[in-house]
Coordinates of C-alpha atoms and ligand atoms in Angstrom, one line a residue:
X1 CA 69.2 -49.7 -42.3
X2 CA 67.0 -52.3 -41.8
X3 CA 68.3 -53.2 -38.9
X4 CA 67.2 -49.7 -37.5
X5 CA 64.3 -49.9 -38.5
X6 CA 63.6 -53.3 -37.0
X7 CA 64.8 -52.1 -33.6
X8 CA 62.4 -49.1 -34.1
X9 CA 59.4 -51.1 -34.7
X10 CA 60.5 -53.3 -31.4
X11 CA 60.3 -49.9 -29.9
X12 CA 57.1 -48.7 -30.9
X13 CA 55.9 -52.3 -30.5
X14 CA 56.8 -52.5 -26.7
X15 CA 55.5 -49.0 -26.0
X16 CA 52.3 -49.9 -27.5
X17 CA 52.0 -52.6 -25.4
X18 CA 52.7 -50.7 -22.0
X19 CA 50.3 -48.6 -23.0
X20 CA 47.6 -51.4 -23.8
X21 CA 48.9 -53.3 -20.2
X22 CA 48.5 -49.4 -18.5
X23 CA 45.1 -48.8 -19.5
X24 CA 43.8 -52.6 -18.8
X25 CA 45.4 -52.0 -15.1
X26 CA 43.5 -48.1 -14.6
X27 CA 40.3 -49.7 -15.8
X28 CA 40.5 -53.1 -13.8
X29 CA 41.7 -51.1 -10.6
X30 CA 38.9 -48.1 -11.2
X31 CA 35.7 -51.4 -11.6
X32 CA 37.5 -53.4 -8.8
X33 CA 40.2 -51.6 -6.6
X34 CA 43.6 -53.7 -5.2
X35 CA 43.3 -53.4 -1.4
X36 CA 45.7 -52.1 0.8
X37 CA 44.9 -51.9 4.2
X38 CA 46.7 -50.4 7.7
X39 CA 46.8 -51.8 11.6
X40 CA 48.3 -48.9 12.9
X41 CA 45.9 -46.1 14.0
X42 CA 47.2 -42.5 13.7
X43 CA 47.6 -40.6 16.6
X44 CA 44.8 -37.7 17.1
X45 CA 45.0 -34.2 17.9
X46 CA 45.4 -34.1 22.1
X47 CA 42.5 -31.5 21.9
X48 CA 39.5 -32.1 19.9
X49 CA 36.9 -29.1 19.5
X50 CA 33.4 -29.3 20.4
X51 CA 32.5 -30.3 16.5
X52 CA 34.8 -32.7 14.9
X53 CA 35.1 -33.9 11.9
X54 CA 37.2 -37.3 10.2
X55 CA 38.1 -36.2 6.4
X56 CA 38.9 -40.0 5.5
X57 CA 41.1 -39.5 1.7
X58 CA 42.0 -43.4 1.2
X59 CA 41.6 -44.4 -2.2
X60 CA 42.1 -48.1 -3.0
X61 CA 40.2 -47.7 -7.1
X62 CA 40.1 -45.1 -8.9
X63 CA 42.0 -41.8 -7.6
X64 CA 40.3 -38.4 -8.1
X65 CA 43.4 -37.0 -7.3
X66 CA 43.0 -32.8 -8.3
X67 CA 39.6 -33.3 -6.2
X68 CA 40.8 -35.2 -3.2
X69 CA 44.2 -32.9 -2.9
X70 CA 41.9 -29.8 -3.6
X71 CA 39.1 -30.6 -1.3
X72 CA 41.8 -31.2 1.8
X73 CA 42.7 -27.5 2.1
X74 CA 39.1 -26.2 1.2
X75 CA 38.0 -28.2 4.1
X76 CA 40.7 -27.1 6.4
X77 CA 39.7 -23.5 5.9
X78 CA 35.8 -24.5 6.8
X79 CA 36.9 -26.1 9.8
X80 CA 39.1 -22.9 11.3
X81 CA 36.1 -20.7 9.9
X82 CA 33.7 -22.7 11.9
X83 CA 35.6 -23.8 15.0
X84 CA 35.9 -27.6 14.1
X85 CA 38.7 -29.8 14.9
X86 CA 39.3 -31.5 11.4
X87 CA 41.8 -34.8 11.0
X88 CA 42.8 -35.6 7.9
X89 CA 44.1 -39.0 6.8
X90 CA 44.2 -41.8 4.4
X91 CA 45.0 -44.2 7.1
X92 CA 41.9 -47.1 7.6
X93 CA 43.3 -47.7 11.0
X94 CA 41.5 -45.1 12.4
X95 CA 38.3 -46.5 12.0
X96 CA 38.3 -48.3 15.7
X97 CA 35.7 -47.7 18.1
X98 CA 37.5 -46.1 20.6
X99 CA 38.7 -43.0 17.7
X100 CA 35.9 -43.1 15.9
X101 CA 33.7 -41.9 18.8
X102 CA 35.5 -38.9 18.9
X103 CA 34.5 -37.9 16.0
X104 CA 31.1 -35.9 15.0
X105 CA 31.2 -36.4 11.1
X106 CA 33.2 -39.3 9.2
X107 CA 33.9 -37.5 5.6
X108 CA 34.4 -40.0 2.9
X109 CA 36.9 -37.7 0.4
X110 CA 36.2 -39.6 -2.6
X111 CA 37.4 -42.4 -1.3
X112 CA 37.0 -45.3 -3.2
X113 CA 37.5 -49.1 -3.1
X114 CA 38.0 -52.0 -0.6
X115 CA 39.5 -49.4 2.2
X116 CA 38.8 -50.8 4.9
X117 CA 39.5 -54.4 6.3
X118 CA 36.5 -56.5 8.0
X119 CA 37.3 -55.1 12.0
X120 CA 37.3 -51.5 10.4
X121 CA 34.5 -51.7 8.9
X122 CA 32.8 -53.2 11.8
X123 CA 33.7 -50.6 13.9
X124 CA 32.5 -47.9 11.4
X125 CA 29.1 -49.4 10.7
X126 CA 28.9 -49.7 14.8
X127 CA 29.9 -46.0 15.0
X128 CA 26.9 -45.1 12.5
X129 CA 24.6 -47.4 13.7
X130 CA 25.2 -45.7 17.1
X131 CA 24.5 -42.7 15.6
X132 CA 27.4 -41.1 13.7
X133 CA 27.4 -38.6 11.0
X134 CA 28.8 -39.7 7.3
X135 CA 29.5 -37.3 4.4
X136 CA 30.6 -38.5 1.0
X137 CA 31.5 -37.3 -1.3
X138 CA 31.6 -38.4 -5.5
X139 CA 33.4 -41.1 -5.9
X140 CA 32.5 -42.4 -2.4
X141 CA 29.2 -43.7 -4.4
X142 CA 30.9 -45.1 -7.1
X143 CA 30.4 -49.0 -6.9
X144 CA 33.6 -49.6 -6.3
X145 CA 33.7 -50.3 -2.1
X146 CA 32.2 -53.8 -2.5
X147 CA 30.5 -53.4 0.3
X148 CA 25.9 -53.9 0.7
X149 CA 25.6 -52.4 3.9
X150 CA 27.8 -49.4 2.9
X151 CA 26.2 -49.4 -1.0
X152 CA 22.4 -49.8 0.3
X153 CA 21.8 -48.9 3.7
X154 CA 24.7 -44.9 4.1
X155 CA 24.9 -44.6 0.3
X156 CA 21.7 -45.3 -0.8
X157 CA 21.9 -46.3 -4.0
X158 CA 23.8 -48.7 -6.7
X159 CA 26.2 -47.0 -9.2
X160 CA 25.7 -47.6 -12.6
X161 CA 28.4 -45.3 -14.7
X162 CA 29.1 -41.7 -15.5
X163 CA 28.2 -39.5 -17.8
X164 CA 30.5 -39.8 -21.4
X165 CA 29.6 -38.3 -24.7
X166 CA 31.3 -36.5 -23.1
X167 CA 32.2 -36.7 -20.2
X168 CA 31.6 -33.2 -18.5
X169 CA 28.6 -31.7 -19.4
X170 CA 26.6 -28.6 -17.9
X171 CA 23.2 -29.2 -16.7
X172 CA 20.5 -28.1 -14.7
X173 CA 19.7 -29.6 -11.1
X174 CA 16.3 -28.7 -8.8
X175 CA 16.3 -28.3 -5.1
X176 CA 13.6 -30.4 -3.6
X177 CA 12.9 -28.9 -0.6
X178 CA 9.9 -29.8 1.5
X179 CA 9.1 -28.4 5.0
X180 CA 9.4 -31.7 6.8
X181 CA 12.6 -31.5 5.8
X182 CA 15.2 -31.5 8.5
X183 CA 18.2 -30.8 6.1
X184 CA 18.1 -27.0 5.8
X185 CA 17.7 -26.7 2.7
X186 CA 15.3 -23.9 2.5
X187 CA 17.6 -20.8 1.1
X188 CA 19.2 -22.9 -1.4
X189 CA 19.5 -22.7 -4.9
X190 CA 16.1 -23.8 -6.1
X191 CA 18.0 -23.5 -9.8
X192 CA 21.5 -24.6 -10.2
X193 CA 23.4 -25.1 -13.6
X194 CA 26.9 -26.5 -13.3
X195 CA 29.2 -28.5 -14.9
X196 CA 30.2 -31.8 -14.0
X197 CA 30.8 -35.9 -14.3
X198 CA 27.1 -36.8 -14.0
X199 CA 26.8 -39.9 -12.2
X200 CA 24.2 -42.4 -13.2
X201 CA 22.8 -44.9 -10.4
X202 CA 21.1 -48.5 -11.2
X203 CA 18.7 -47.4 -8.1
X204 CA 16.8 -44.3 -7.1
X205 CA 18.0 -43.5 -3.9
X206 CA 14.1 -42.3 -2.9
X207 CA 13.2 -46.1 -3.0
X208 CA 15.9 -46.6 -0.1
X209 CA 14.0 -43.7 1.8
X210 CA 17.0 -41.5 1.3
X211 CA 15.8 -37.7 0.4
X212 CA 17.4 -36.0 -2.5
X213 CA 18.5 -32.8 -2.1
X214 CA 19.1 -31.6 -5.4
X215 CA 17.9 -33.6 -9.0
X216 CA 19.8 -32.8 -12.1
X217 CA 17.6 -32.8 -15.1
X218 CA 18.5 -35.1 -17.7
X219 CA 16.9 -32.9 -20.3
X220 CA 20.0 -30.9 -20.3
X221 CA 22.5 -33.4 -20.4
X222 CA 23.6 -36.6 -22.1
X223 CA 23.9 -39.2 -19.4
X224 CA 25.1 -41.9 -21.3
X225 CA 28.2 -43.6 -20.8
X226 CA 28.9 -45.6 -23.3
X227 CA 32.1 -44.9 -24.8
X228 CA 33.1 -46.5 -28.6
X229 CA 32.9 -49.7 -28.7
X230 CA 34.8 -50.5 -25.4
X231 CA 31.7 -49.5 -23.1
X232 CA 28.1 -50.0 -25.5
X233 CA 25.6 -50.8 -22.9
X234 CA 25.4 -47.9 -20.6
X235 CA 23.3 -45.3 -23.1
X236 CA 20.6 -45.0 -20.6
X237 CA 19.9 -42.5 -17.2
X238 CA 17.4 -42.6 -14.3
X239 CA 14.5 -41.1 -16.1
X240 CA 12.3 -38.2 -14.7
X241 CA 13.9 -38.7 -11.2
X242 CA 17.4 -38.8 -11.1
X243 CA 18.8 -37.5 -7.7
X244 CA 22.2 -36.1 -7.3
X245 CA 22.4 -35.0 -3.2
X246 CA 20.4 -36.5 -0.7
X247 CA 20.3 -37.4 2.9
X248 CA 18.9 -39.6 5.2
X249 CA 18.6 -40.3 9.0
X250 CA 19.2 -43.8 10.0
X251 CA 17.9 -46.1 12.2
X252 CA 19.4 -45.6 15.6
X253 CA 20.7 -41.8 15.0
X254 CA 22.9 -41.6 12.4
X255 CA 23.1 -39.2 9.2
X256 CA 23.9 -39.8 5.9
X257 CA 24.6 -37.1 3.3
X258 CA 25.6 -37.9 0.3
X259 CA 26.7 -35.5 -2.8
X260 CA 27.9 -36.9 -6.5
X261 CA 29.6 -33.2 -6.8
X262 CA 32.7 -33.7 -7.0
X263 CA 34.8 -35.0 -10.0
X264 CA 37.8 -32.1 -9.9
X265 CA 39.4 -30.1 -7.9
X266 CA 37.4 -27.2 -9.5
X267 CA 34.3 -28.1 -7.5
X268 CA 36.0 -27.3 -4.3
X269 CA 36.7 -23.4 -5.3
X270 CA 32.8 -22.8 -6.1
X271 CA 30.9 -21.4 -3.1
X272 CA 27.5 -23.2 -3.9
X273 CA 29.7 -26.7 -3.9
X274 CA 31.4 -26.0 -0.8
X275 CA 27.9 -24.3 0.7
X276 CA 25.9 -27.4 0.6
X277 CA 28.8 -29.8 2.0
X278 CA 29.6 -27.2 5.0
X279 CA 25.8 -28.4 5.7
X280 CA 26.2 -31.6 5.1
X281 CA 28.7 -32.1 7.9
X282 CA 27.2 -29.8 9.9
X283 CA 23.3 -31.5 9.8
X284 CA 25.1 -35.1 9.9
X285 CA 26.9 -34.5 12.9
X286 CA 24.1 -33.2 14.8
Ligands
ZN1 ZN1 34.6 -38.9 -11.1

């Protein structure tokens, strides 16, 4: 009997300890990411439309996985609605000059991590500089792409955390919509209460010359993400001001549009959601 009862606690022992090992490796790989990059670039479509559009689903952190696999077929049916050409792919290779310019939009799918090695990321920031459109998408701004020119100059602005206690809340976001904008942005929701993974940025995005689209007002929510006593200096938010959707045009051409809507899948069956990133691509790839 003891004997059993030895080999049971071994059991429960071990499993406790995948479990601890598990957990250590989801948050180390979520904060940092383990890189995996590709040389071979996938082969296009012979025929691209007249508007085209790279929806770029590589995740090398932390995988919103019901989002990314919802948002694929949400954006498939946008692109036959609207006479696009969308290419879907997790493969970094494509990001070469020569592909890349075939492309109107570059969607990051909550794509997170190191994805891309130093020539890819060389030709992308070439291909925006040159004026190219970029769309991402949550977890695109999530900190974890180790990357300043990517972080500060198409994001915008420096992740911080998400919201916690807990960690979907419903809240209430503004549209901020001026008349010099050039987003159109006019028939909009001026009030829109949703739920959602609120993220929380170190910066304002407005300080980078980035316009937000839509604010959330932290009012209505919690935004702190500490969490117990594993996470206990994140119980603050961005204040008054805390954008959620913005947009800016570059130097040189390009577009940036960035939305922190996103978390799961369920975002990608709301209309208002799918609304604002259908004119996201389409004002970026102008
Ligand atoms: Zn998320």
């Amino acid at each position: 009997m003891k004997q059993v009862l030895k080999t049971i606690l071994y059991i429960v022992l071990t499993l406790i300890a995948i479990g601890v090992i598990n957990f250590g490796f989801l948050i180390y790989k979520a904060k940092n990411g383990i890189p995996v990059y590709e040389s071979r670039a996938p082969k296009l479509p012979a025929e691209m439309k007249d508007f085209s559009v790279l929806l770029f689903s590589k995740t090398n952190a932390f995988r919103h996985h019901g989002a990314i696999v919802a948002a694929i077929p949400a954006f498939e049916k946008m692109a036959k609605e609207n006479d696009w050409t969308l290419f879907s792919t997790a493969n970094g290779a494509v990001f070469n000059a020569e592909q890349l310019a075939q492309f109107d939009v570059v969607v990051w799918n909550n794509s997170t991590g190191r994805v891309l090695k130093d020539e890819q990321r060389a030709a992308f920031k070439a291909y925006m500089e040159k004026g190219g459109g970029f769309v991402g998408i949550h977890g695109a701004g999530d900190g974890s792409h180790r990357w300043d020119w990517y972080e500060d100059e198409l994001i915008g602005a420096r992740f911080s955390h998400h919201s916690l206690q807990p960690q979907f809340q419903l809240a209430d976001m503004y549209l901020e919509c001026d008349s010099i904008a050039t987003f159109p942005c006019a028939d909009l929701a001026s009030k829109w209460t949703r739920s959602e993974e609120w993220y929380v940025f170190n910066t304002n995005p407005r300080d980078n010359g980035f316009n937000p689209i839509y604010t959330v007002d932290e009012n209505t929510f919690n935004p702190s993400g500490n969490l117990g006593s594993l996470i206990t200096n994140k119980d603050f938010g961005m204040g008054d001001d805390h954008p959620i959707v913005w947009y800016k045009e570059l130097p040189g051409g390009g577009r940036s549009f960035y939305s922190a809507l996103g978390h799961s899948g369920k975002a990608f069956a709301e209309e208002k959601v799918l609304e604002l990133l259908k004119r996201g691509i389409e004002w970026a790839g102008q």
